[in-house]
Tab-separated table of C-alpha atoms in Angstrom:
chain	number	residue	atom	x	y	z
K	1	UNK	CA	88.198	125.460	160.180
K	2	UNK	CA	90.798	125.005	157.297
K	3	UNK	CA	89.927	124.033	153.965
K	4	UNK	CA	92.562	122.025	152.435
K	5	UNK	CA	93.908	123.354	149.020
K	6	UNK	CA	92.949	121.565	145.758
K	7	UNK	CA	95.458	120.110	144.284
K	8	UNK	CA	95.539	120.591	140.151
K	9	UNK	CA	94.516	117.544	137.801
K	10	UNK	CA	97.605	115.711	137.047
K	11	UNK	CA	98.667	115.217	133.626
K	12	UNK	CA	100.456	112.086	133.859
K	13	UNK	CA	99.829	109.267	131.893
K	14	UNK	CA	100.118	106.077	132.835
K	15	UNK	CA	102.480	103.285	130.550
K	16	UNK	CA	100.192	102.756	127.805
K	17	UNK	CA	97.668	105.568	127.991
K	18	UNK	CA	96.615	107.841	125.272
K	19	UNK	CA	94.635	110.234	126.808
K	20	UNK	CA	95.165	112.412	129.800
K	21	UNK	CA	93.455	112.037	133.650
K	22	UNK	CA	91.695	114.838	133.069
K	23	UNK	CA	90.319	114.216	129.610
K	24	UNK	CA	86.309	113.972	130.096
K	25	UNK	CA	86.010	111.124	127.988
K	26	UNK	CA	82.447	110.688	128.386
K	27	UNK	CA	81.444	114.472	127.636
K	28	UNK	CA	83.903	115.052	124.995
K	29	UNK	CA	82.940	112.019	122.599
K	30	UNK	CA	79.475	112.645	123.513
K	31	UNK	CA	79.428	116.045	122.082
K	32	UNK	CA	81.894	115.019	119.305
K	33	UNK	CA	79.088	112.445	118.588
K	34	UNK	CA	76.657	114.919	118.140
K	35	UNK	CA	78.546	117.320	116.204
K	36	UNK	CA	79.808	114.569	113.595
K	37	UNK	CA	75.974	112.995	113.511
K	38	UNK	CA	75.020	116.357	112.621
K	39	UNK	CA	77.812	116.954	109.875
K	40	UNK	CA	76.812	113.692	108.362
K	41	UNK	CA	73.318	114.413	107.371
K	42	UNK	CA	74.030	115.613	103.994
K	43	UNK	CA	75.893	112.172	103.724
K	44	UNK	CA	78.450	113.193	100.817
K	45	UNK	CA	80.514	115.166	104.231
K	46	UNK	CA	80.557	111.734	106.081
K	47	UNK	CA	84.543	111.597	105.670
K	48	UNK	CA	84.936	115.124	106.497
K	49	UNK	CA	83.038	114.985	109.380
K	50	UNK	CA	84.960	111.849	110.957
K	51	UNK	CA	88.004	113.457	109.884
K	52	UNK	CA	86.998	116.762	111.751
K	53	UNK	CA	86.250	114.412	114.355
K	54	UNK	CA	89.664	112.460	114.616
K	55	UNK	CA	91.531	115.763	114.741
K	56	UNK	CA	89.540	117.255	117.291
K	57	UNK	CA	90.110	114.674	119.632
K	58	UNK	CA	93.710	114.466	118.408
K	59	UNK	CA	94.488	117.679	119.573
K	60	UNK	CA	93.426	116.853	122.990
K	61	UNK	CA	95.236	114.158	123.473
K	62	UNK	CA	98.356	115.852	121.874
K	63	UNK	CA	98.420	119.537	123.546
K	64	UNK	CA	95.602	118.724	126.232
K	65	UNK	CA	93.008	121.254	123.982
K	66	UNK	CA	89.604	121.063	125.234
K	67	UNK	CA	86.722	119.343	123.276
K	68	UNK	CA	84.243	122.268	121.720
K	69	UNK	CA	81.953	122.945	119.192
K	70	UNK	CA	84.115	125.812	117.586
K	71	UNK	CA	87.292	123.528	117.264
K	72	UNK	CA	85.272	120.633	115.423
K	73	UNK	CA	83.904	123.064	113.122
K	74	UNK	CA	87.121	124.870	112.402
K	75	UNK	CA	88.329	121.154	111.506
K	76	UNK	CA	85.284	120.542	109.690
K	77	UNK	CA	85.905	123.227	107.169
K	78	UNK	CA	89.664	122.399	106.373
K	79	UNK	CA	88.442	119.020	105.990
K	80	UNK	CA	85.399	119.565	103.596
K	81	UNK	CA	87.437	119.947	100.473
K	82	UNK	CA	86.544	118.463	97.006
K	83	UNK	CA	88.317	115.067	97.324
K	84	UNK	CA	86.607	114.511	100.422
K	85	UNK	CA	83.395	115.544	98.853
K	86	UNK	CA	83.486	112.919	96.012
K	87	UNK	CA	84.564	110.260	98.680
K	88	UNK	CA	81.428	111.085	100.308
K	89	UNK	CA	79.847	109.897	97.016
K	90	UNK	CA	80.528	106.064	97.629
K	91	UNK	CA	78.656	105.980	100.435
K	92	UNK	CA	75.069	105.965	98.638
K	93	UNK	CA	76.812	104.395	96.235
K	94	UNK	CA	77.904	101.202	98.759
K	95	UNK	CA	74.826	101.261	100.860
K	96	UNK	CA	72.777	100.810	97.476
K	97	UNK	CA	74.966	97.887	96.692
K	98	UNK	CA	74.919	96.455	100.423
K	99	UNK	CA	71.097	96.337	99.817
K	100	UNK	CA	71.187	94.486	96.611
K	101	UNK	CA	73.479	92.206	97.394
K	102	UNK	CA	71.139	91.287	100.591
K	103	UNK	CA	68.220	91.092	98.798
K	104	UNK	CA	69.712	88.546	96.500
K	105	UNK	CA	71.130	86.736	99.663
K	106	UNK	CA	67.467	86.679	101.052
K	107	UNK	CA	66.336	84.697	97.437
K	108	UNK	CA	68.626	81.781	98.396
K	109	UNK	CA	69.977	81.959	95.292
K	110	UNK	CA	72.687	79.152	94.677
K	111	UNK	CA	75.960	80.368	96.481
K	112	UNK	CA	74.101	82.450	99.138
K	113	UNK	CA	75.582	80.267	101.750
K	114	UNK	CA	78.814	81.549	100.591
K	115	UNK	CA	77.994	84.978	99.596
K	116	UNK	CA	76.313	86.424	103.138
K	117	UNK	CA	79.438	85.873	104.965
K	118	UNK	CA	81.875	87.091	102.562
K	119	UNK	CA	79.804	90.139	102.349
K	120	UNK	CA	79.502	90.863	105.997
K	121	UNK	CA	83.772	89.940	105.862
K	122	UNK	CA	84.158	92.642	102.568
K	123	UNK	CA	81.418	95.416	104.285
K	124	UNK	CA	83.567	95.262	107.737
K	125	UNK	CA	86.970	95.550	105.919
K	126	UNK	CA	85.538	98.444	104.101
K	127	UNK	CA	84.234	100.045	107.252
K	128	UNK	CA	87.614	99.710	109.259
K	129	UNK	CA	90.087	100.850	105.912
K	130	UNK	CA	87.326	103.896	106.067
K	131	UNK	CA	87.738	104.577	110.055
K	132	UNK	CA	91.645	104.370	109.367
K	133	UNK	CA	91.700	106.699	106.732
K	134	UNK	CA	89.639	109.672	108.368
K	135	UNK	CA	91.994	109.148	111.562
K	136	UNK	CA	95.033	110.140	109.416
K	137	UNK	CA	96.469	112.891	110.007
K	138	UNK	CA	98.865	115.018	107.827
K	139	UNK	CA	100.084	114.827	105.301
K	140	UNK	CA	98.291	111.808	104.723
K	141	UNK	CA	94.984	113.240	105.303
K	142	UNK	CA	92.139	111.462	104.013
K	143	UNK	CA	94.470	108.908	101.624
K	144	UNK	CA	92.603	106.161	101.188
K	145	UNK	CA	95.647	104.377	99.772
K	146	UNK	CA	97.542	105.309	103.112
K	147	UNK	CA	94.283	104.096	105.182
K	148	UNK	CA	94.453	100.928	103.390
K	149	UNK	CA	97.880	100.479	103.886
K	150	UNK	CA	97.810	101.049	107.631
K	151	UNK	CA	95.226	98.339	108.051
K	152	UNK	CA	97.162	95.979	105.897
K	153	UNK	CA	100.343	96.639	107.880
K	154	UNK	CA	99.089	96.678	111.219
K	155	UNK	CA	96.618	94.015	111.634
K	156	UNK	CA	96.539	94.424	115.836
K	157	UNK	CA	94.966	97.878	114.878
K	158	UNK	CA	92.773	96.874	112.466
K	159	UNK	CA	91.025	93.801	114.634
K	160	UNK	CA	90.719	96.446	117.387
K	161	UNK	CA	88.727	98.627	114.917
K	162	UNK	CA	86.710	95.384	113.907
K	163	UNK	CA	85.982	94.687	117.587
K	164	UNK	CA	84.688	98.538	117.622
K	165	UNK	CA	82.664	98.195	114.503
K	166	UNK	CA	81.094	94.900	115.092
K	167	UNK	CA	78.968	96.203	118.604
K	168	UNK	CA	78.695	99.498	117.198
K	169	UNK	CA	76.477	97.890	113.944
K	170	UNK	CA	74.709	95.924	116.661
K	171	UNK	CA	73.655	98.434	118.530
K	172	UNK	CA	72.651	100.556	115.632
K	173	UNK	CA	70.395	97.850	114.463
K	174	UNK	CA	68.644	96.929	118.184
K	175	UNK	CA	68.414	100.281	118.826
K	176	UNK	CA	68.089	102.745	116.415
K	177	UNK	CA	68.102	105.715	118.489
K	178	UNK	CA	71.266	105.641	119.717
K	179	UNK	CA	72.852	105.910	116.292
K	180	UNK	CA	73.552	109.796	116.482
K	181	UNK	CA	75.881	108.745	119.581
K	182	UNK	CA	77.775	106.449	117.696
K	183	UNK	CA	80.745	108.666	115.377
K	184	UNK	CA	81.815	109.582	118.676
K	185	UNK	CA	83.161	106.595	120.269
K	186	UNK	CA	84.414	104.959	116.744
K	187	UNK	CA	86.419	108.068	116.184
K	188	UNK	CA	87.914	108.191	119.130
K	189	UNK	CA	89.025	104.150	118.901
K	190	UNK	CA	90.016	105.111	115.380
K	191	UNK	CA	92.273	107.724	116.955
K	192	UNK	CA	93.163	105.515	119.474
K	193	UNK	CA	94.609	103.070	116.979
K	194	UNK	CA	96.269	105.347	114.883
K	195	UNK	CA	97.988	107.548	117.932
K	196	UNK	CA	99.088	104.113	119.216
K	197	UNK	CA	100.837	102.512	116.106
K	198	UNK	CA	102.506	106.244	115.975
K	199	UNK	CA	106.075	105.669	116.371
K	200	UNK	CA	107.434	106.622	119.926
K	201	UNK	CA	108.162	110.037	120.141
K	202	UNK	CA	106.684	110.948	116.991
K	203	UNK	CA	104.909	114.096	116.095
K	204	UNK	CA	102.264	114.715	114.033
């Protein structure tokens, strides 16, 4: 009895797709999860480890690279410079004023009506200008002016990131566990965005 020969993954991509067939999407942002989750804990290398995230899975859906530890690390460190560093800083610095500004919410304070949306509105615009800038990749790495710009120019990118954000904080609030799985899957739709809005034919 024969056995028939196996036929090589194809690489084609169908109208529209970023990613190749035989890109293990689930695998690959579920270690890329892990790894950035991990790189995060000192908190100050947040956008160096979302950045080393974004490139990582930039490269595989550029050259077809495959998703591993040593590549996101090698990223990591070319990412973990001193301006990234001291943008790690406002993160302490925003959560400590996300939890004032709630508490004073919470005191129904006059204008609270108006205040707890428009913070919610000002915390997600934040998030998603921060999600475009650590997808960027040379030589605008890690400009927050550039990230800005991007989300201000390209609105269709930015409401997808919004859409990302918006479950993502949900689920991180029901369940806290699953927060370490999280980076993953809003770096890649930060990717995503960015490799779609990428002029055709463009190179990086």
């Amino acid at each position: 009895m024969t056995q028939a020969p196996t036929l090589p993954p194809s690489d084609r991509r169908e109208p529209g797709e970023v990613f190749p067939a035989g890109f293990t999407l689930f695998a690959d942002m579920l270690l890329v999860g892990l790894l950035t989750s991990l790189a995060c804990l000192p908190v100050v290398t947040a956008p160096a480890a979302f950045a080393a995230a974004s490139a990582t899975l930039r490269r595989a859906a550029d050259a077809g690279a495959p998703v591993g530890a040593g590549g996101y690390l090698a990223d990591l460190r070319a990412h973990l410079t001193p301006g990234s560093l001291a943008g790690g800083l406002a993160v302490p610095l925003l959560a400590g004023v996300l939890l004032v500004d709630s508490a004073l919410i919470r005191a129904s304070l006059p204008g609270a009506a108006l205040m707890a949306p428009a913070l919610l509105l000002l915390t997600l615009g934040l998030a998603v200008v921060a999600l475009r800038t650590t997808a960027l990749p040379a030589p605008h790495r890690l400009s927050l002016r550039e990230g800005f710009r991007r989300s201000v120019a390209r609105p269709r990118g930015t409401l997808l990131l919004a859409a990302a954000l918006v479950p993502a904080a949900l689920v991180a609030w029901s369940i806290p566990v699953l927060v370490p799985l999280l980076p993953g899957p809003l770096a890649f739709a930060a990717t995503v965005v960015d490799l779609r809005d990428r002029p055709e034919g463009a190179t990086d």
